[in-house]
mmCIF file of C-alpha atoms (C1' of nucleotides) and ligand atoms in Angstrom:
data_model
loop_
_atom_site.group_PDB
_atom_site.id
_atom_site.type_symbol
_atom_site.label_atom_id
_atom_site.label_comp_id
_atom_site.label_asym_id
_atom_site.label_seq_id
_atom_site.Cartn_x
_atom_site.Cartn_y
_atom_site.Cartn_z
ATOM 1 C CA UNK M 1 -0.898 8.265 -14.947
ATOM 2 C CA UNK M 2 -1.771 6.812 -11.568
ATOM 3 C CA UNK M 3 1.197 4.646 -10.807
ATOM 4 C CA UNK M 4 2.774 3.400 -7.690
ATOM 5 C CA UNK M 5 6.522 3.641 -7.286
ATOM 6 C CA UNK M 6 8.887 0.957 -8.431
ATOM 7 C CA UNK M 7 9.922 0.300 -4.841
ATOM 8 C CA UNK M 8 6.361 -0.629 -4.098
ATOM 9 C CA UNK M 9 6.209 -2.875 -7.100
ATOM 10 C CA UNK M 10 9.388 -4.571 -6.074
ATOM 11 C CA UNK M 11 8.290 -4.795 -2.497
ATOM 12 C CA UNK M 12 5.115 -6.612 -3.378
ATOM 13 C CA UNK M 13 7.168 -8.949 -5.494
ATOM 14 C CA UNK M 14 9.496 -9.691 -2.633
ATOM 15 C CA UNK M 15 6.657 -10.308 -0.239
ATOM 16 C CA UNK M 16 5.029 -12.609 -2.702
ATOM 17 C CA UNK M 17 8.232 -14.478 -3.045
ATOM 18 C CA UNK M 18 8.517 -14.888 0.691
ATOM 19 C CA UNK M 19 4.894 -15.996 0.967
ATOM 20 C CA UNK M 20 5.496 -18.644 -1.635
ATOM 21 C CA UNK M 21 8.484 -19.906 0.283
ATOM 22 C CA UNK M 22 5.989 -20.817 2.956
ATOM 23 C CA UNK M 23 6.850 -20.779 6.597
ATOM 24 C CA UNK M 24 10.458 -21.362 5.792
ATOM 25 C CA UNK M 25 11.079 -18.558 8.210
ATOM 26 C CA UNK M 26 14.129 -16.398 7.987
ATOM 27 C CA UNK M 27 15.246 -15.121 4.627
ATOM 28 C CA UNK M 28 18.093 -12.719 4.475
ATOM 29 C CA UNK M 29 18.326 -9.747 2.185
ATOM 30 C CA UNK M 30 21.328 -11.075 0.297
ATOM 31 C CA UNK M 31 19.493 -14.231 -0.609
ATOM 32 C CA UNK M 32 16.530 -12.327 -1.950
ATOM 33 C CA UNK M 33 18.842 -10.039 -3.818
ATOM 34 C CA UNK M 34 20.462 -12.988 -5.532
ATOM 35 C CA UNK M 35 17.198 -14.648 -6.420
ATOM 36 C CA UNK M 36 15.494 -11.575 -7.809
ATOM 37 C CA UNK M 37 18.471 -9.857 -9.403
ATOM 38 C CA UNK M 38 17.881 -6.573 -7.768
ATOM 39 C CA UNK M 39 20.733 -4.790 -5.998
ATOM 40 C CA UNK M 40 21.246 -5.633 -2.363
ATOM 41 C CA UNK M 41 20.967 -2.108 -1.004
ATOM 42 C CA UNK M 42 17.622 -1.714 -2.646
ATOM 43 C CA UNK M 43 16.317 -4.973 -1.255
ATOM 44 C CA UNK M 44 17.572 -3.914 2.160
ATOM 45 C CA UNK M 45 15.786 -0.656 1.936
ATOM 46 C CA UNK M 46 12.492 -2.201 0.957
ATOM 47 C CA UNK M 47 12.597 -4.910 3.579
ATOM 48 C CA UNK M 48 13.424 -2.371 6.213
ATOM 49 C CA UNK M 49 10.386 -0.316 5.327
ATOM 50 C CA UNK M 50 8.157 -3.339 5.371
ATOM 51 C CA UNK M 51 9.604 -4.271 8.732
ATOM 52 C CA UNK M 52 8.960 -0.839 10.198
ATOM 53 C CA UNK M 53 5.383 -1.126 9.121
ATOM 54 C CA UNK M 54 5.043 -4.373 11.012
ATOM 55 C CA UNK M 55 4.552 -6.539 7.986
ATOM 56 C CA UNK M 56 7.836 -8.340 8.437
ATOM 57 C CA UNK M 57 9.783 -9.377 11.480
ATOM 58 C CA UNK M 58 13.506 -9.157 11.562
ATOM 59 C CA UNK M 59 16.145 -11.026 13.342
ATOM 60 C CA UNK M 60 19.570 -9.496 13.588
ATOM 61 C CA UNK M 61 22.875 -11.080 14.015
ATOM 62 C CA UNK M 62 24.602 -13.909 12.265
ATOM 63 C CA UNK M 63 21.782 -16.257 11.290
ATOM 64 C CA UNK M 64 19.372 -13.394 10.923
ATOM 65 C CA UNK M 65 16.910 -12.413 8.273
ATOM 66 C CA UNK M 66 13.329 -11.462 7.639
ATOM 67 C CA UNK M 67 10.113 -13.369 7.944
ATOM 68 C CA UNK M 68 6.461 -12.551 7.394
ATOM 69 C CA UNK M 69 4.980 -11.205 10.560
ATOM 70 C CA UNK M 70 1.508 -12.495 9.906
ATOM 71 C CA UNK M 71 -0.281 -15.092 7.883
ATOM 72 C CA UNK M 72 -0.310 -14.107 4.198
ATOM 73 C CA UNK M 73 -4.074 -14.036 4.377
ATOM 74 C CA UNK M 74 -3.846 -11.317 6.969
ATOM 75 C CA UNK M 75 -1.657 -9.087 4.872
ATOM 76 C CA UNK M 76 -3.346 -6.986 2.262
ATOM 77 C CA UNK M 77 -2.057 -5.139 -0.705
ATOM 78 C CA UNK M 78 -3.241 -2.026 1.019
ATOM 79 C CA UNK M 79 -0.903 -2.748 3.887
ATOM 80 C CA UNK M 80 2.032 -3.044 1.620
ATOM 81 C CA UNK M 81 1.206 0.040 -0.352
ATOM 82 C CA UNK M 82 0.756 1.908 2.855
ATOM 83 C CA UNK M 83 4.131 0.773 4.077
ATOM 84 C CA UNK M 84 6.072 1.546 0.937
ATOM 85 C CA UNK M 85 4.194 4.421 -0.538
ATOM 86 C CA UNK M 86 2.703 6.128 2.452
ATOM 87 C CA UNK M 87 -0.970 6.518 3.100
ATOM 88 C CA UNK M 88 -3.261 6.610 0.147
ATOM 89 C CA UNK M 89 -4.285 10.219 -0.388
ATOM 90 C CA UNK M 90 -5.577 11.074 -3.797
ATOM 91 C CA UNK M 91 -5.556 14.792 -3.201
ATOM 92 C CA UNK M 92 -4.053 17.112 -0.670
ATOM 93 C CA UNK M 93 -7.302 17.605 1.129
ATOM 94 C CA UNK M 94 -7.843 13.963 1.886
ATOM 95 C CA UNK M 95 -7.454 13.045 5.506
ATOM 96 C CA UNK M 96 -7.983 15.729 8.068
ATOM 97 C CA UNK M 97 -10.650 18.323 7.735
ATOM 98 C CA UNK M 98 -8.424 20.947 6.278
ATOM 99 C CA UNK M 99 -8.879 22.002 2.708
ATOM 100 C CA UNK M 100 -5.581 23.384 1.598
ATOM 101 C CA UNK M 101 -6.255 23.637 -2.071
ATOM 102 C CA UNK M 102 -4.571 26.865 -2.994
ATOM 103 C CA UNK M 103 -7.059 27.747 -5.709
ATOM 104 C CA UNK M 104 -10.673 26.813 -5.911
ATOM 105 C CA UNK M 105 -11.158 28.396 -2.514
ATOM 106 C CA UNK M 106 -14.555 26.937 -1.747
ATOM 107 C CA UNK M 107 -14.627 23.997 -4.061
ATOM 108 C CA UNK M 108 -16.388 21.831 -1.513
ATOM 109 C CA UNK M 109 -15.118 18.614 -3.071
ATOM 110 C CA UNK M 110 -13.406 17.473 0.056
ATOM 111 C CA UNK M 111 -16.181 15.103 1.056
ATOM 112 C CA UNK M 112 -16.204 13.538 -2.346
ATOM 113 C CA UNK M 113 -12.501 13.042 -2.484
ATOM 114 C CA UNK M 114 -12.564 11.454 0.918
ATOM 115 C CA UNK M 115 -15.276 9.073 -0.139
ATOM 116 C CA UNK M 116 -13.471 8.095 -3.305
ATOM 117 C CA UNK M 117 -10.256 7.717 -1.420
ATOM 118 C CA UNK M 118 -11.895 5.386 1.048
ATOM 119 C CA UNK M 119 -13.359 3.235 -1.696
ATOM 120 C CA UNK M 120 -9.963 2.999 -3.242
ATOM 121 C CA UNK M 121 -8.412 1.894 -0.004
ATOM 122 C CA UNK M 122 -11.082 -0.762 0.356
ATOM 123 C CA UNK M 123 -10.245 -2.061 -3.066
ATOM 124 C CA UNK M 124 -6.604 -2.387 -2.154
ATOM 125 C CA UNK M 125 -7.422 -3.937 1.193
ATOM 126 C CA UNK M 126 -9.593 -6.554 -0.427
ATOM 127 C CA UNK M 127 -6.578 -8.198 -2.004
ATOM 128 C CA UNK M 128 -4.475 -10.361 0.242
ATOM 129 C CA UNK M 129 -0.895 -11.387 -0.148
ATOM 130 C CA UNK M 130 -2.063 -14.999 -0.071
ATOM 131 C CA UNK M 131 -4.170 -14.414 -3.146
ATOM 132 C CA UNK M 132 -1.375 -12.826 -5.045
ATOM 133 C CA UNK M 133 1.016 -15.542 -4.145
ATOM 134 C CA UNK M 134 -1.476 -18.269 -4.962
ATOM 135 C CA UNK M 135 -2.225 -17.088 -8.430
ATOM 136 C CA UNK M 136 1.368 -16.232 -9.069
ATOM 137 C CA UNK M 137 2.356 -19.777 -8.168
ATOM 138 C CA UNK M 138 0.235 -21.210 -10.943
ATOM 139 C CA UNK M 139 0.453 -18.736 -13.783
ATOM 140 C CA UNK M 140 -1.493 -19.120 -16.959
ATOM 141 C CA UNK M 141 0.237 -21.716 -19.187
ATOM 142 C CA UNK M 142 0.824 -19.307 -22.032
ATOM 143 C CA UNK M 143 2.914 -17.053 -19.852
ATOM 144 C CA UNK M 144 5.671 -15.048 -21.388
ATOM 145 C CA UNK M 145 8.650 -17.300 -20.997
ATOM 146 C CA UNK M 146 7.378 -20.570 -19.692
ATOM 147 C CA UNK L 1 1.611 8.044 -1.469
ATOM 148 C CA UNK L 2 -0.839 7.369 -4.238
ATOM 149 C CA UNK L 3 -1.723 10.800 -5.355
ATOM 150 C CA UNK L 4 -3.039 12.274 -8.530
ATOM 151 C CA UNK L 5 -1.425 15.381 -9.886
ATOM 152 C CA UNK L 6 -2.544 18.836 -8.955
ATOM 153 C CA UNK L 7 -3.639 19.512 -12.485
ATOM 154 C CA UNK L 8 -6.056 16.661 -12.178
ATOM 155 C CA UNK L 9 -7.353 17.954 -8.906
ATOM 156 C CA UNK L 10 -7.840 21.394 -10.378
ATOM 157 C CA UNK L 11 -9.372 19.973 -13.516
ATOM 158 C CA UNK L 12 -12.034 18.123 -11.587
ATOM 159 C CA UNK L 13 -12.731 21.279 -9.675
ATOM 160 C CA UNK L 14 -13.163 23.218 -12.870
ATOM 161 C CA UNK L 15 -15.423 20.636 -14.379
ATOM 162 C CA UNK L 16 -17.518 20.565 -11.264
ATOM 163 C CA UNK L 17 -17.827 24.303 -11.405
ATOM 164 C CA UNK L 18 -19.001 24.133 -14.989
ATOM 165 C CA UNK L 19 -21.478 21.408 -14.188
ATOM 166 C CA UNK L 20 -22.916 23.484 -11.396
ATOM 167 C CA UNK L 21 -23.338 26.398 -13.747
ATOM 168 C CA UNK L 22 -25.797 24.204 -15.532
ATOM 169 C CA UNK L 23 -26.339 24.353 -19.268
ATOM 170 C CA UNK L 24 -25.229 27.929 -19.280
ATOM 171 C CA UNK L 25 -23.090 26.975 -22.201
ATOM 172 C CA UNK L 26 -19.908 28.725 -23.075
ATOM 173 C CA UNK L 27 -17.506 29.647 -20.320
ATOM 174 C CA UNK L 28 -14.195 31.107 -21.251
ATOM 175 C CA UNK L 29 -10.931 30.367 -19.600
ATOM 176 C CA UNK L 30 -10.428 33.870 -18.282
ATOM 177 C CA UNK L 31 -13.718 33.779 -16.484
ATOM 178 C CA UNK L 32 -12.876 30.511 -14.785
ATOM 179 C CA UNK L 33 -9.464 31.824 -13.914
ATOM 180 C CA UNK L 34 -10.990 34.807 -12.221
ATOM 181 C CA UNK L 35 -13.552 32.782 -10.317
ATOM 182 C CA UNK L 36 -11.170 30.166 -9.079
ATOM 183 C CA UNK L 37 -8.062 32.265 -8.566
ATOM 184 C CA UNK L 38 -5.791 29.998 -10.488
ATOM 185 C CA UNK L 39 -3.521 31.469 -13.138
ATOM 186 C CA UNK L 40 -4.982 31.760 -16.614
ATOM 187 C CA UNK L 41 -2.307 29.750 -18.409
ATOM 188 C CA UNK L 42 -2.896 26.841 -16.132
ATOM 189 C CA UNK L 43 -6.613 26.963 -16.608
ATOM 190 C CA UNK L 44 -6.068 27.120 -20.321
ATOM 191 C CA UNK L 45 -3.831 24.111 -20.264
ATOM 192 C CA UNK L 46 -6.266 22.037 -18.262
ATOM 193 C CA UNK L 47 -9.282 22.955 -20.354
ATOM 194 C CA UNK L 48 -7.339 22.171 -23.486
ATOM 195 C CA UNK L 49 -6.531 18.693 -22.241
ATOM 196 C CA UNK L 50 -10.108 18.045 -21.262
ATOM 197 C CA UNK L 51 -11.207 19.243 -24.656
ATOM 198 C CA UNK L 52 -8.802 16.947 -26.453
ATOM 199 C CA UNK L 53 -10.204 14.073 -24.478
ATOM 200 C CA UNK L 54 -13.665 14.910 -25.716
ATOM 201 C CA UNK L 55 -15.023 15.888 -22.318
ATOM 202 C CA UNK L 56 -15.413 19.525 -23.279
ATOM 203 C CA UNK L 57 -16.314 21.246 -26.481
ATOM 204 C CA UNK L 58 -14.668 24.455 -27.501
ATOM 205 C CA UNK L 59 -15.673 27.386 -29.563
ATOM 206 C CA UNK L 60 -13.014 29.696 -30.849
ATOM 207 C CA UNK L 61 -13.175 33.318 -31.742
ATOM 208 C CA UNK L 62 -14.574 36.323 -30.045
ATOM 209 C CA UNK L 63 -17.522 34.955 -28.101
ATOM 210 C CA UNK L 64 -15.844 31.616 -27.618
ATOM 211 C CA UNK L 65 -15.359 29.396 -24.633
ATOM 212 C CA UNK L 66 -15.793 25.873 -23.374
ATOM 213 C CA UNK L 67 -18.833 23.813 -22.560
ATOM 214 C CA UNK L 68 -19.438 20.303 -21.287
ATOM 215 C CA UNK L 69 -19.603 17.926 -24.185
ATOM 216 C CA UNK L 70 -21.992 15.524 -22.498
ATOM 217 C CA UNK L 71 -24.484 15.359 -19.695
ATOM 218 C CA UNK L 72 -22.686 15.480 -16.336
ATOM 219 C CA UNK L 73 -24.197 12.078 -15.601
ATOM 220 C CA UNK L 74 -22.331 10.676 -18.590
ATOM 221 C CA UNK L 75 -18.953 11.971 -17.465
ATOM 222 C CA UNK L 76 -17.122 9.931 -14.860
ATOM 223 C CA UNK L 77 -14.244 10.708 -12.611
ATOM 224 C CA UNK L 78 -12.366 8.025 -14.511
ATOM 225 C CA UNK L 79 -12.820 9.972 -17.690
ATOM 226 C CA UNK L 80 -11.337 13.072 -16.182
ATOM 227 C CA UNK L 81 -8.432 11.257 -14.595
ATOM 228 C CA UNK L 82 -7.752 9.556 -17.888
ATOM 229 C CA UNK L 83 -7.751 12.856 -19.692
ATOM 230 C CA UNK L 84 -5.516 14.714 -17.298
ATOM 231 C CA UNK L 85 -3.361 12.010 -15.843
ATOM 232 C CA UNK L 86 -3.178 9.464 -18.621
ATOM 233 C CA UNK L 87 -4.430 5.932 -18.421
ATOM 234 C CA UNK L 88 -4.491 4.287 -15.028
ATOM 235 C CA UNK L 89 -1.608 1.894 -14.829
ATOM 236 C CA UNK L 90 -0.497 0.941 -11.365
ATOM 237 C CA UNK L 91 2.640 -0.777 -12.539
ATOM 238 C CA UNK L 92 4.675 -0.902 -15.691
ATOM 239 C CA UNK L 93 3.420 -4.289 -16.708
ATOM 240 C CA UNK L 94 -0.248 -3.296 -16.680
ATOM 241 C CA UNK L 95 -1.752 -3.130 -20.089
ATOM 242 C CA UNK L 96 -0.201 -5.163 -22.829
ATOM 243 C CA UNK L 97 1.135 -8.617 -22.209
ATOM 244 C CA UNK L 98 4.702 -7.560 -21.804
ATOM 245 C CA UNK L 99 6.347 -7.831 -18.419
ATOM 246 C CA UNK L 100 9.149 -5.301 -18.405
ATOM 247 C CA UNK L 101 10.023 -5.451 -14.769
ATOM 248 C CA UNK L 102 13.767 -5.241 -14.759
ATOM 249 C CA UNK L 103 14.201 -7.399 -11.689
ATOM 250 C CA UNK L 104 11.954 -10.134 -10.423
ATOM 251 C CA UNK L 105 12.359 -11.846 -13.749
ATOM 252 C CA UNK L 106 9.511 -14.324 -13.415
ATOM 253 C CA UNK L 107 7.427 -12.703 -10.773
ATOM 254 C CA UNK L 108 4.238 -13.696 -12.493
ATOM 255 C CA UNK L 109 2.259 -10.916 -10.836
ATOM 256 C CA UNK L 110 1.139 -9.399 -14.078
ATOM 257 C CA UNK L 111 -2.311 -10.969 -14.001
ATOM 258 C CA UNK L 112 -2.894 -9.793 -10.480
ATOM 259 C CA UNK L 113 -1.812 -6.271 -11.210
ATOM 260 C CA UNK L 114 -4.065 -6.157 -14.180
ATOM 261 C CA UNK L 115 -6.994 -7.328 -12.129
ATOM 262 C CA UNK L 116 -6.356 -4.807 -9.397
ATOM 263 C CA UNK L 117 -5.901 -2.091 -11.939
ATOM 264 C CA UNK L 118 -9.245 -2.890 -13.519
ATOM 265 C CA UNK L 119 -11.025 -2.812 -10.216
ATOM 266 C CA UNK L 120 -9.507 0.505 -9.554
ATOM 267 C CA UNK L 121 -10.704 1.899 -12.849
ATOM 268 C CA UNK L 122 -14.165 0.617 -12.111
ATOM 269 C CA UNK L 123 -14.164 2.472 -8.842
ATOM 270 C CA UNK L 124 -13.208 5.693 -10.573
ATOM 271 C CA UNK L 125 -15.765 5.137 -13.303
ATOM 272 C CA UNK L 126 -18.524 4.617 -10.836
ATOM 273 C CA UNK L 127 -18.411 8.269 -9.792
ATOM 274 C CA UNK L 128 -20.028 10.742 -12.128
ATOM 275 C CA UNK L 129 -19.456 14.419 -12.471
ATOM 276 C CA UNK L 130 -23.096 14.942 -11.659
ATOM 277 C CA UNK L 131 -22.667 13.276 -8.323
ATOM 278 C CA UNK L 132 -19.672 15.354 -7.424
ATOM 279 C CA UNK L 133 -21.379 18.543 -8.452
ATOM 280 C CA UNK L 134 -24.562 17.643 -6.591
ATOM 281 C CA UNK L 135 -22.926 16.993 -3.275
ATOM 282 C CA UNK L 136 -20.638 19.902 -3.685
ATOM 283 C CA UNK L 137 -23.625 22.185 -4.221
ATOM 284 C CA UNK L 138 -25.137 21.304 -0.859
ATOM 285 C CA UNK L 139 -22.171 20.795 1.447
ATOM 286 C CA UNK L 140 -22.555 19.687 5.001
ATOM 287 C CA UNK L 141 -23.695 22.619 7.155
ATOM 288 C CA UNK L 142 -20.676 22.454 9.411
ATOM 289 C CA UNK L 143 -18.389 23.028 6.470
ATOM 290 C CA UNK L 144 -15.164 24.847 6.986
ATOM 291 C CA UNK L 145 -16.063 28.413 6.209
ATOM 292 C CA UNK L 146 -19.816 28.510 5.782
ATOM 293 C "C1'" DC W 1 -10.503 45.168 -43.991
ATOM 294 C "C1'" DC W 2 -8.449 45.115 -39.787
ATOM 295 C "C1'" DC W 3 -8.345 44.315 -35.009
ATOM 296 C "C1'" DA W 4 -9.296 42.225 -30.628
ATOM 297 C "C1'" DA W 5 -10.944 38.125 -28.210
ATOM 298 C "C1'" DA W 6 -10.341 33.623 -27.310
ATOM 299 C "C1'" DC W 7 -8.716 28.906 -28.148
ATOM 300 C "C1'" DA W 8 -4.555 25.713 -29.980
ATOM 301 C "C1'" DG W 9 -0.103 24.127 -29.851
ATOM 302 C "C1'" DA W 10 4.601 23.785 -28.807
ATOM 303 C "C1'" DA W 11 8.583 24.779 -26.233
ATOM 304 C "C1'" DC W 12 10.643 25.720 -22.107
ATOM 305 C "C1'" DC W 13 12.326 26.264 -17.270
ATOM 306 C "C1'" DA W 14 12.101 25.376 -12.352
ATOM 307 C "C1'" DA W 15 10.832 22.552 -8.568
ATOM 308 C "C1'" DT W 16 9.690 18.430 -6.674
ATOM 309 C "C1'" DT W 17 9.876 13.733 -6.166
ATOM 310 C "C1'" DG W 18 11.586 9.138 -6.634
ATOM 311 C "C1'" DT W 19 15.337 6.065 -7.301
ATOM 312 C "C1'" DG W 20 19.353 3.999 -6.139
ATOM 313 C "C1'" DT W 21 23.869 3.936 -3.696
ATOM 314 C "C1'" DA W 22 27.173 4.475 0.040
ATOM 315 C "C1'" DC W 23 28.488 4.696 4.550
ATOM 316 C "C1'" DT W 24 28.264 4.001 9.390
ATOM 317 C "C1'" DG W 25 26.211 1.914 13.421
ATOM 318 C "C1'" DT W 26 24.212 -2.048 16.127
ATOM 319 C "C1'" DT W 27 23.032 -6.573 17.296
ATOM 320 C "C1'" DT W 28 23.894 -11.512 17.561
ATOM 321 C "C1'" DC W 29 26.250 -15.822 17.502
ATOM 322 C "C1'" DA W 30 30.410 -18.741 16.842
ATOM 323 C "C1'" DT C 1 36.813 -11.015 19.368
ATOM 324 C "C1'" DG C 2 35.171 -11.070 14.870
ATOM 325 C "C1'" DA C 3 32.125 -11.789 11.162
ATOM 326 C "C1'" DA C 4 27.321 -11.772 9.541
ATOM 327 C "C1'" DA C 5 23.365 -9.464 8.963
ATOM 328 C "C1'" DC C 6 19.973 -5.861 9.953
ATOM 329 C "C1'" DA C 7 19.212 -0.429 11.078
ATOM 330 C "C1'" DG C 8 19.640 4.205 10.073
ATOM 331 C "C1'" DT C 9 21.169 8.182 7.697
ATOM 332 C "C1'" DA C 10 22.729 10.893 4.122
ATOM 333 C "C1'" DC C 11 23.424 11.855 -0.500
ATOM 334 C "C1'" DA C 12 23.652 12.145 -5.725
ATOM 335 C "C1'" DC C 13 21.350 11.409 -9.831
ATOM 336 C "C1'" DA C 14 17.335 11.051 -12.921
ATOM 337 C "C1'" DA C 15 12.690 11.515 -14.146
ATOM 338 C "C1'" DT C 16 8.451 13.580 -13.713
ATOM 339 C "C1'" DT C 17 5.468 17.268 -12.887
ATOM 340 C "C1'" DG C 18 3.943 21.998 -12.465
ATOM 341 C "C1'" DG C 19 3.672 26.148 -14.414
ATOM 342 C "C1'" DT C 20 4.906 29.845 -17.727
ATOM 343 C "C1'" DT C 21 5.715 31.876 -22.166
ATOM 344 C "C1'" DC C 22 5.418 32.478 -26.869
ATOM 345 C "C1'" DT C 23 3.568 32.000 -31.250
ATOM 346 C "C1'" DG C 24 -0.293 30.551 -34.298
ATOM 347 C "C1'" DT C 25 -5.301 30.218 -35.764
ATOM 348 C "C1'" DT C 26 -10.014 31.079 -35.723
ATOM 349 C "C1'" DT C 27 -14.029 34.089 -35.114
ATOM 350 C "C1'" DG C 28 -16.857 38.138 -34.823
ATOM 351 C "C1'" DG C 29 -17.379 43.161 -34.820
ATOM 352 C "C1'" DG C 30 -16.265 47.947 -36.009
HETATM 353 S S1 FES D 201 -9.570 20.397 -3.561
HETATM 354 FE FE1 FES D 201 -9.626 19.997 -1.420
HETATM 355 S S2 FES D 201 -11.454 20.890 -0.766
HETATM 356 FE FE2 FES D 201 -11.037 21.703 -2.712
HETATM 357 S S1 FES D 202 6.171 -6.698 -12.068
HETATM 358 FE FE1 FES D 202 5.250 -6.937 -14.010
HETATM 359 S S2 FES D 202 5.154 -9.085 -14.338
HETATM 360 FE FE2 FES D 202 6.531 -8.753 -12.675
#
DNA sequence: CCCAAACAGAACCAATTGTGTACTGTTTCA
DNA sequence: TGAAACAGTACACAATTGGTTCTGTTTGGG
């Protein structure tokens, strides 16, 4: 089951939320925690990671908070996944030229894996935060609760 | 880090190996274990899963073994991942119409996730076993060991 | 008929990873 | 100076995965 972690899921949700808020600027973690229902420490952790990756900008001190560092159209899903989940690497041998697969000594699949991995990254990078926020703002009428 | 399990990695390697062997037909688990260096029980487990998914056909008894069930061009990477890793589902809410995300009550991202998930599956399905085996058979000259 | 080869299935344990929380520091403004 | 809010670290718990083991079941040959 190829699945990304819950933190990533949550993180994308938080980013979407912030994008929908528009350029309202600073949003603090406590506020987001209250609005989404997820525990404050968890929100903090996620926002911090996103900030370290340069996707958010933080302002400390009393009136502080987080804000999107770039235009939502310049932030891709790939960026967020990268920030929260680490680099996309389908197998161990993706990335550098070293094939570490313990067994299958000379399997020679490294090139293929790299290619597939790259295509996957492109797919993720082709989705922007703006797109996710836009569609999320006008959900299909027969949504679950609404 | 989006990563598929080692079993999947190994499984793809085994399948590639079998595809390269051509229509040689039956290959037993012990033989593959010897050739790849991975423990027999693990090989057995992987082949069993692939067989259950209909990607391999098995023959029991003394001269038994496994063989590809279809032409390598009819087997995609998506099939193998499905068999060994379970269905691709990036988030919990992918699949049926139920959004189970504990927090983010009305995040409304379900549609997006489904779309992204589908694109991802398409990417995996666009790679056939034949392709992987072909390139693996003639690796780049400056390969690691050769 | 009986035995060995090979797959089938289930159960199981160990290791890793991911999740979530807590605590302590640091910066900023009133 | 003090409170608000982010930053960083460390840790405990839970879930998943990886891998092994054991016990059938089928097949062919001696
Ligand atoms: S699995 Fe990485 S090169 Fe073989
Ligand atoms: S994360 Fe699934 S709909 Fe919100």
